[in-house]
Short mmCIF file of C-alpha atoms and ligand atoms in Angstrom, two decimals:
data_model
loop_
_atom_site.label_atom_id
_atom_site.label_comp_id
_atom_site.label_asym_id
_atom_site.label_seq_id
_atom_site.Cartn_x
_atom_site.Cartn_y
_atom_site.Cartn_z
CA MET A 1 0.00 0.00 0.00
CA SER A 2 1.27 3.41 -0.91
CA GLU A 3 1.71 5.61 2.14
CA SER A 4 0.80 8.76 0.27
CA ASN A 5 -2.61 7.29 -0.43
CA GLU A 6 -3.45 6.23 3.11
CA VAL A 7 -6.71 7.81 4.15
CA ASP A 8 -6.07 10.64 6.51
CA THR A 9 -9.19 10.48 8.70
CA PRO A 10 -10.82 13.86 8.19
CA SER A 11 -11.90 15.97 11.11
CA ARG A 12 -15.61 15.98 11.91
CA ASN A 13 -18.17 18.08 10.03
CA ARG A 14 -16.55 17.29 6.76
CA ARG A 15 -18.31 16.53 3.52
CA VAL A 16 -16.85 13.31 2.22
CA GLY A 17 -17.57 11.72 -1.16
CA LEU A 18 -17.27 7.95 -1.52
CA LEU A 19 -16.59 6.50 -4.97
CA GLY A 20 -16.79 2.72 -4.95
CA GLY A 21 -15.85 0.66 -7.96
CA THR A 22 -14.09 -2.34 -9.36
CA PHE A 23 -11.41 -0.06 -10.83
CA ASP A 24 -10.32 -2.78 -13.24
CA PRO A 25 -8.63 -0.57 -14.33
CA PRO A 26 -9.23 2.92 -12.87
CA HIS A 27 -9.44 5.53 -15.63
CA ASN A 28 -9.77 9.23 -16.35
CA GLY A 29 -13.59 8.94 -16.27
CA HIS A 30 -13.37 8.02 -12.56
CA ILE A 31 -10.98 10.89 -11.85
CA ALA A 32 -13.11 13.36 -13.83
CA LEU A 33 -16.26 12.19 -12.00
CA ALA A 34 -14.62 12.69 -8.61
CA LEU A 35 -13.23 16.15 -9.42
CA TYR A 36 -16.51 17.28 -11.00
CA ALA A 37 -18.51 16.11 -7.96
CA GLN A 38 -16.06 17.77 -5.63
CA GLU A 39 -16.36 21.09 -7.43
CA HIS A 40 -20.11 21.10 -8.02
CA VAL A 41 -21.31 19.68 -4.70
CA GLY A 42 -18.56 21.12 -2.54
CA LEU A 43 -16.80 18.12 -1.02
CA ASP A 44 -13.75 18.27 1.23
CA GLN A 45 -12.36 14.90 0.22
CA ILE A 46 -13.27 11.93 -1.95
CA TRP A 47 -12.38 8.36 -1.08
CA PHE A 48 -11.88 5.88 -3.92
CA ILE A 49 -12.97 2.50 -2.55
CA PRO A 50 -11.85 -0.52 -4.62
CA SER A 51 -14.23 -3.41 -4.02
CA ALA A 52 -13.06 -6.89 -3.07
CA VAL A 53 -15.60 -8.96 -4.97
CA PRO A 54 -18.25 -6.71 -6.50
CA PRO A 55 -21.62 -8.45 -5.97
CA HIS A 56 -22.74 -7.78 -9.57
CA LYS A 57 -19.45 -8.98 -11.07
CA MET A 58 -18.95 -12.18 -9.05
CA GLN A 59 -19.32 -14.35 -12.14
CA LYS A 60 -16.52 -12.58 -14.02
CA THR A 61 -12.87 -13.09 -13.33
CA SER A 62 -11.24 -9.91 -12.25
CA THR A 63 -7.74 -8.67 -11.69
CA PRO A 64 -6.29 -9.44 -8.23
CA ALA A 65 -7.30 -6.89 -5.63
CA SER A 66 -3.64 -6.08 -4.94
CA LEU A 67 -3.15 -4.88 -8.53
CA ARG A 68 -6.45 -2.97 -8.62
CA TRP A 69 -5.34 -1.31 -5.38
CA GLU A 70 -1.94 -0.43 -6.85
CA MET A 71 -3.50 0.98 -10.03
CA THR A 72 -6.06 3.01 -8.08
CA CYS A 73 -3.35 4.50 -5.87
CA ALA A 74 -1.32 5.33 -8.99
CA ALA A 75 -4.31 7.07 -10.61
CA VAL A 76 -5.28 9.06 -7.53
CA ASN A 77 -1.80 9.93 -6.24
CA PRO A 78 -1.45 13.24 -8.18
CA TYR A 79 -4.66 14.52 -6.53
CA THR A 80 -3.91 13.55 -2.91
CA PRO A 81 -5.17 14.74 -0.42
CA ARG A 82 -8.28 15.93 -2.31
CA LEU A 83 -8.69 12.37 -3.53
CA VAL A 84 -7.49 9.35 -1.53
CA VAL A 85 -7.82 5.57 -1.70
CA SER A 86 -9.43 3.56 1.09
CA ASP A 87 -8.95 -0.16 1.75
CA VAL A 88 -12.17 -0.35 3.78
CA GLU A 89 -13.60 -3.01 1.43
CA LEU A 90 -10.37 -4.84 0.66
CA GLU A 91 -9.49 -5.54 4.26
CA ARG A 92 -12.77 -7.40 4.75
CA PRO A 93 -13.24 -10.91 3.33
CA GLY A 94 -16.13 -11.69 1.01
CA PRO A 95 -18.31 -9.52 -1.20
CA SER A 96 -18.66 -5.82 -0.57
CA TYR A 97 -22.10 -4.38 -0.09
CA THR A 98 -22.52 -0.63 -0.16
CA TYR A 99 -24.69 -0.68 2.96
CA GLN A 100 -21.96 -2.34 5.05
CA THR A 101 -19.30 -0.02 3.66
CA VAL A 102 -21.29 3.12 4.39
CA LYS A 103 -22.08 1.95 7.94
CA ARG A 104 -18.42 1.20 8.51
CA ILE A 105 -17.32 4.63 7.26
CA ARG A 106 -20.02 6.29 9.37
CA GLY A 107 -18.51 4.50 12.37
CA MET A 108 -15.05 5.78 11.42
CA LEU A 109 -16.05 9.40 10.81
CA GLY A 110 -18.84 9.89 13.35
CA ASN A 111 -22.30 11.38 13.00
CA GLU A 112 -21.16 14.88 12.14
CA ALA A 113 -19.60 13.95 8.79
CA GLU A 114 -21.82 14.39 5.72
CA LEU A 115 -21.46 11.42 3.40
CA PHE A 116 -22.14 11.26 -0.34
CA TRP A 117 -22.04 8.01 -2.33
CA ILE A 118 -20.90 8.86 -5.87
CA ILE A 119 -22.00 6.80 -8.88
CA GLY A 120 -22.11 7.07 -12.64
CA ARG A 121 -25.53 8.08 -13.91
CA ASP A 122 -25.91 4.62 -15.49
CA ASN A 123 -26.13 3.13 -11.98
CA ILE A 124 -29.19 5.09 -10.76
CA ALA A 125 -31.65 2.43 -11.93
CA GLU A 126 -29.82 -0.23 -9.89
CA ILE A 127 -30.08 1.51 -6.51
CA PRO A 128 -33.50 0.04 -5.55
CA PHE A 129 -31.94 -3.43 -6.01
CA TRP A 130 -28.98 -2.79 -3.70
CA MET A 131 -28.99 -4.31 -0.21
CA GLU A 132 -30.88 -1.98 2.20
CA PRO A 133 -31.03 0.99 -0.20
CA GLN A 134 -33.20 3.15 2.05
CA ARG A 135 -30.86 2.63 5.00
CA ILE A 136 -27.91 3.61 2.79
CA LEU A 137 -29.71 6.84 1.99
CA GLU A 138 -30.21 7.55 5.70
CA GLU A 139 -26.44 7.72 5.94
CA ALA A 140 -25.41 9.12 2.56
CA ALA A 141 -26.92 11.17 -0.24
CA ILE A 142 -26.30 9.89 -3.77
CA ILE A 143 -24.41 11.92 -6.35
CA ALA A 144 -24.90 10.65 -9.90
CA GLY A 145 -22.70 12.14 -12.58
CA GLY A 146 -21.02 11.61 -15.89
CA ARG A 147 -22.19 9.77 -18.95
CA PRO A 148 -24.74 12.51 -19.73
CA GLY A 149 -25.96 10.62 -22.80
CA VAL A 150 -27.48 8.04 -20.46
CA PRO A 151 -31.14 9.02 -19.84
CA LEU A 152 -32.45 9.20 -16.28
CA PRO A 153 -34.89 6.43 -15.34
CA ASP A 154 -38.45 7.82 -15.37
CA ASP A 155 -39.59 5.84 -12.34
CA ILE A 156 -37.24 7.10 -9.62
CA PRO A 157 -39.03 6.48 -6.27
CA GLY A 158 -39.59 9.45 -3.97
CA TRP A 159 -37.30 8.13 -1.20
CA LEU A 160 -34.46 8.11 -3.73
CA ALA A 161 -35.29 11.35 -5.53
CA ARG A 162 -35.16 13.24 -2.21
CA ARG A 163 -31.56 12.13 -1.65
CA LEU A 164 -30.33 12.23 -5.25
CA ILE A 165 -28.08 14.90 -6.72
CA VAL A 166 -27.77 14.56 -10.50
CA LEU A 167 -24.80 16.27 -12.14
CA GLN A 168 -24.75 17.39 -15.75
CA GLY A 169 -21.16 16.27 -16.30
CA PRO A 170 -18.44 15.30 -16.72
CA ASP A 171 -18.79 13.90 -20.20
CA LEU A 172 -15.91 11.50 -20.66
CA PRO A 173 -17.09 8.49 -22.64
CA VAL A 174 -14.66 5.91 -21.26
CA SER A 175 -15.18 2.63 -19.43
CA SER A 176 -12.95 -0.05 -17.94
CA THR A 177 -14.57 -2.51 -20.35
CA ALA A 178 -13.38 -0.50 -23.38
CA ILE A 179 -9.89 -0.14 -21.90
CA ARG A 180 -9.64 -3.92 -21.28
CA ASP A 181 -10.86 -4.55 -24.81
CA HIS A 182 -8.25 -2.19 -26.31
CA ALA A 183 -5.48 -3.58 -24.10
CA SER A 184 -6.15 -7.11 -25.36
CA ARG A 185 -5.20 -5.74 -28.78
CA GLY A 186 -2.09 -3.98 -27.48
CA ILE A 187 -3.64 -0.49 -27.44
CA ILE A 188 -3.76 1.90 -24.48
CA ASN A 189 -5.36 5.30 -25.10
CA PRO A 190 -3.50 7.95 -23.04
CA GLU A 191 -6.64 10.12 -22.98
CA TRP A 192 -8.45 7.37 -21.09
CA VAL A 193 -5.78 5.80 -18.92
CA PRO A 194 -3.48 7.73 -16.55
CA GLY A 195 0.18 7.15 -17.45
CA PRO A 196 1.15 5.33 -14.22
CA VAL A 197 -1.83 2.97 -14.67
CA SER A 198 -0.71 2.22 -18.25
CA GLU A 199 2.71 1.30 -16.93
CA ILE A 200 1.20 -1.27 -14.55
CA ILE A 201 -0.97 -2.74 -17.33
CA ARG A 202 2.11 -3.10 -19.54
CA ARG A 203 4.33 -4.42 -16.76
CA GLU A 204 1.84 -7.10 -15.69
CA GLY A 205 0.45 -7.87 -19.15
CA LEU A 206 -3.06 -7.22 -17.81
CA TYR A 207 -6.18 -7.84 -19.91
CA GLY A 208 -4.12 -9.74 -22.47
CA TYR A 209 -1.81 -6.80 -23.18
CA PRO A 210 1.16 -8.37 -24.95
CA ARG A 211 4.07 -8.68 -22.55
CA MET A 212 7.48 -7.49 -23.72
CA THR A 213 9.65 -10.53 -24.36
CA PRO A 214 13.40 -10.00 -23.94
CA LEU A 215 15.42 -10.33 -27.13
CA SER A 216 17.59 -13.44 -27.12
CA ASP A 217 21.24 -13.20 -28.22
P1 LIG B 301 -16.84 -1.67 -16.32
O1 LIG B 301 -16.72 -1.14 -17.74
O2 LIG B 301 -15.94 -2.83 -16.02
O3 LIG B 301 -18.29 -1.93 -15.91
P2 LIG B 301 -16.58 1.04 -15.21
O4 LIG B 301 -15.80 1.80 -16.22
O5 LIG B 301 -18.06 1.32 -15.13
O6 LIG B 301 -16.30 -0.54 -15.33
P3 LIG B 301 -16.36 0.85 -12.33
O7 LIG B 301 -15.13 0.66 -11.53
O8 LIG B 301 -17.34 -0.26 -12.37
O9 LIG B 301 -15.88 1.27 -13.82
O10 LIG B 301 -17.08 2.21 -11.96
C1 LIG B 301 -17.13 2.78 -10.66
C2 LIG B 301 -18.15 3.92 -10.74
O11 LIG B 301 -17.70 4.92 -11.67
C3 LIG B 301 -19.54 3.45 -11.23
O12 LIG B 301 -20.52 4.10 -10.48
C4 LIG B 301 -19.56 3.90 -12.69
O13 LIG B 301 -20.88 4.18 -13.14
C5 LIG B 301 -18.72 5.19 -12.61
N1 LIG B 301 -18.09 5.50 -13.90
C6 LIG B 301 -17.26 4.72 -14.60
N2 LIG B 301 -16.88 5.33 -15.74
C7 LIG B 301 -17.46 6.55 -15.74
C8 LIG B 301 -17.44 7.67 -16.65
N3 LIG B 301 -16.77 7.64 -17.80
N4 LIG B 301 -18.17 8.76 -16.31
C9 LIG B 301 -18.87 8.78 -15.15
N5 LIG B 301 -18.95 7.77 -14.28
C10 LIG B 301 -18.24 6.66 -14.55
#
């Protein structure tokens, strides 16, 4: 774990954004979402929270948590301490549920902290299917941003609408899926992937990226 990315527990009364994800790999869309939310909602700090085994992705193989952690630290490092990485989900065995994570962070920060769970706009429709969604909203408001082309669901329940902040940006059409797909063909787009993250993908040959083979004499 990188020391510079250790979460520095904020003092009370702070407005803290929480951005959970698989981060397989983290990309400039995640960074842009965090910075946009910070500016438009007024947040003191945003925690990137890599998930251990995302409940909705349990069927897919994913990159080891240690490498997702390393890549997330590498992506966030230039923005520390505005953005930091938390191992709150990685240090716990088993799948990560947002409700448990939010309760845990509430316990760490106390009742005075204002919490905001940040998601991409494409995730709004899934919230009613999360574990204990209404109890999550008692602890944290939801900020939904990015991917402005994605229409809002037209049946958002009142309990969610009252705690939902929808941002109009940022508009960076990038996803981890597209990056993995490109990498399997030996392509890494520097507009999508932070340089230090690209280096880890190349070094480890992640997502089928062709490893460099040493020239023989
Ligand atoms: P995948 O393509 O594997 O599903 P992803 O790019 O959506 O991955 P995640 O780590 O699953 O990345 O995303 C974490 C959060 O960031 C989710 O709430 C997702 O909606 C949001 N997000 C991801 N990419 C963007 C983007 N380009 N703009 C705004 N939000 C994004």
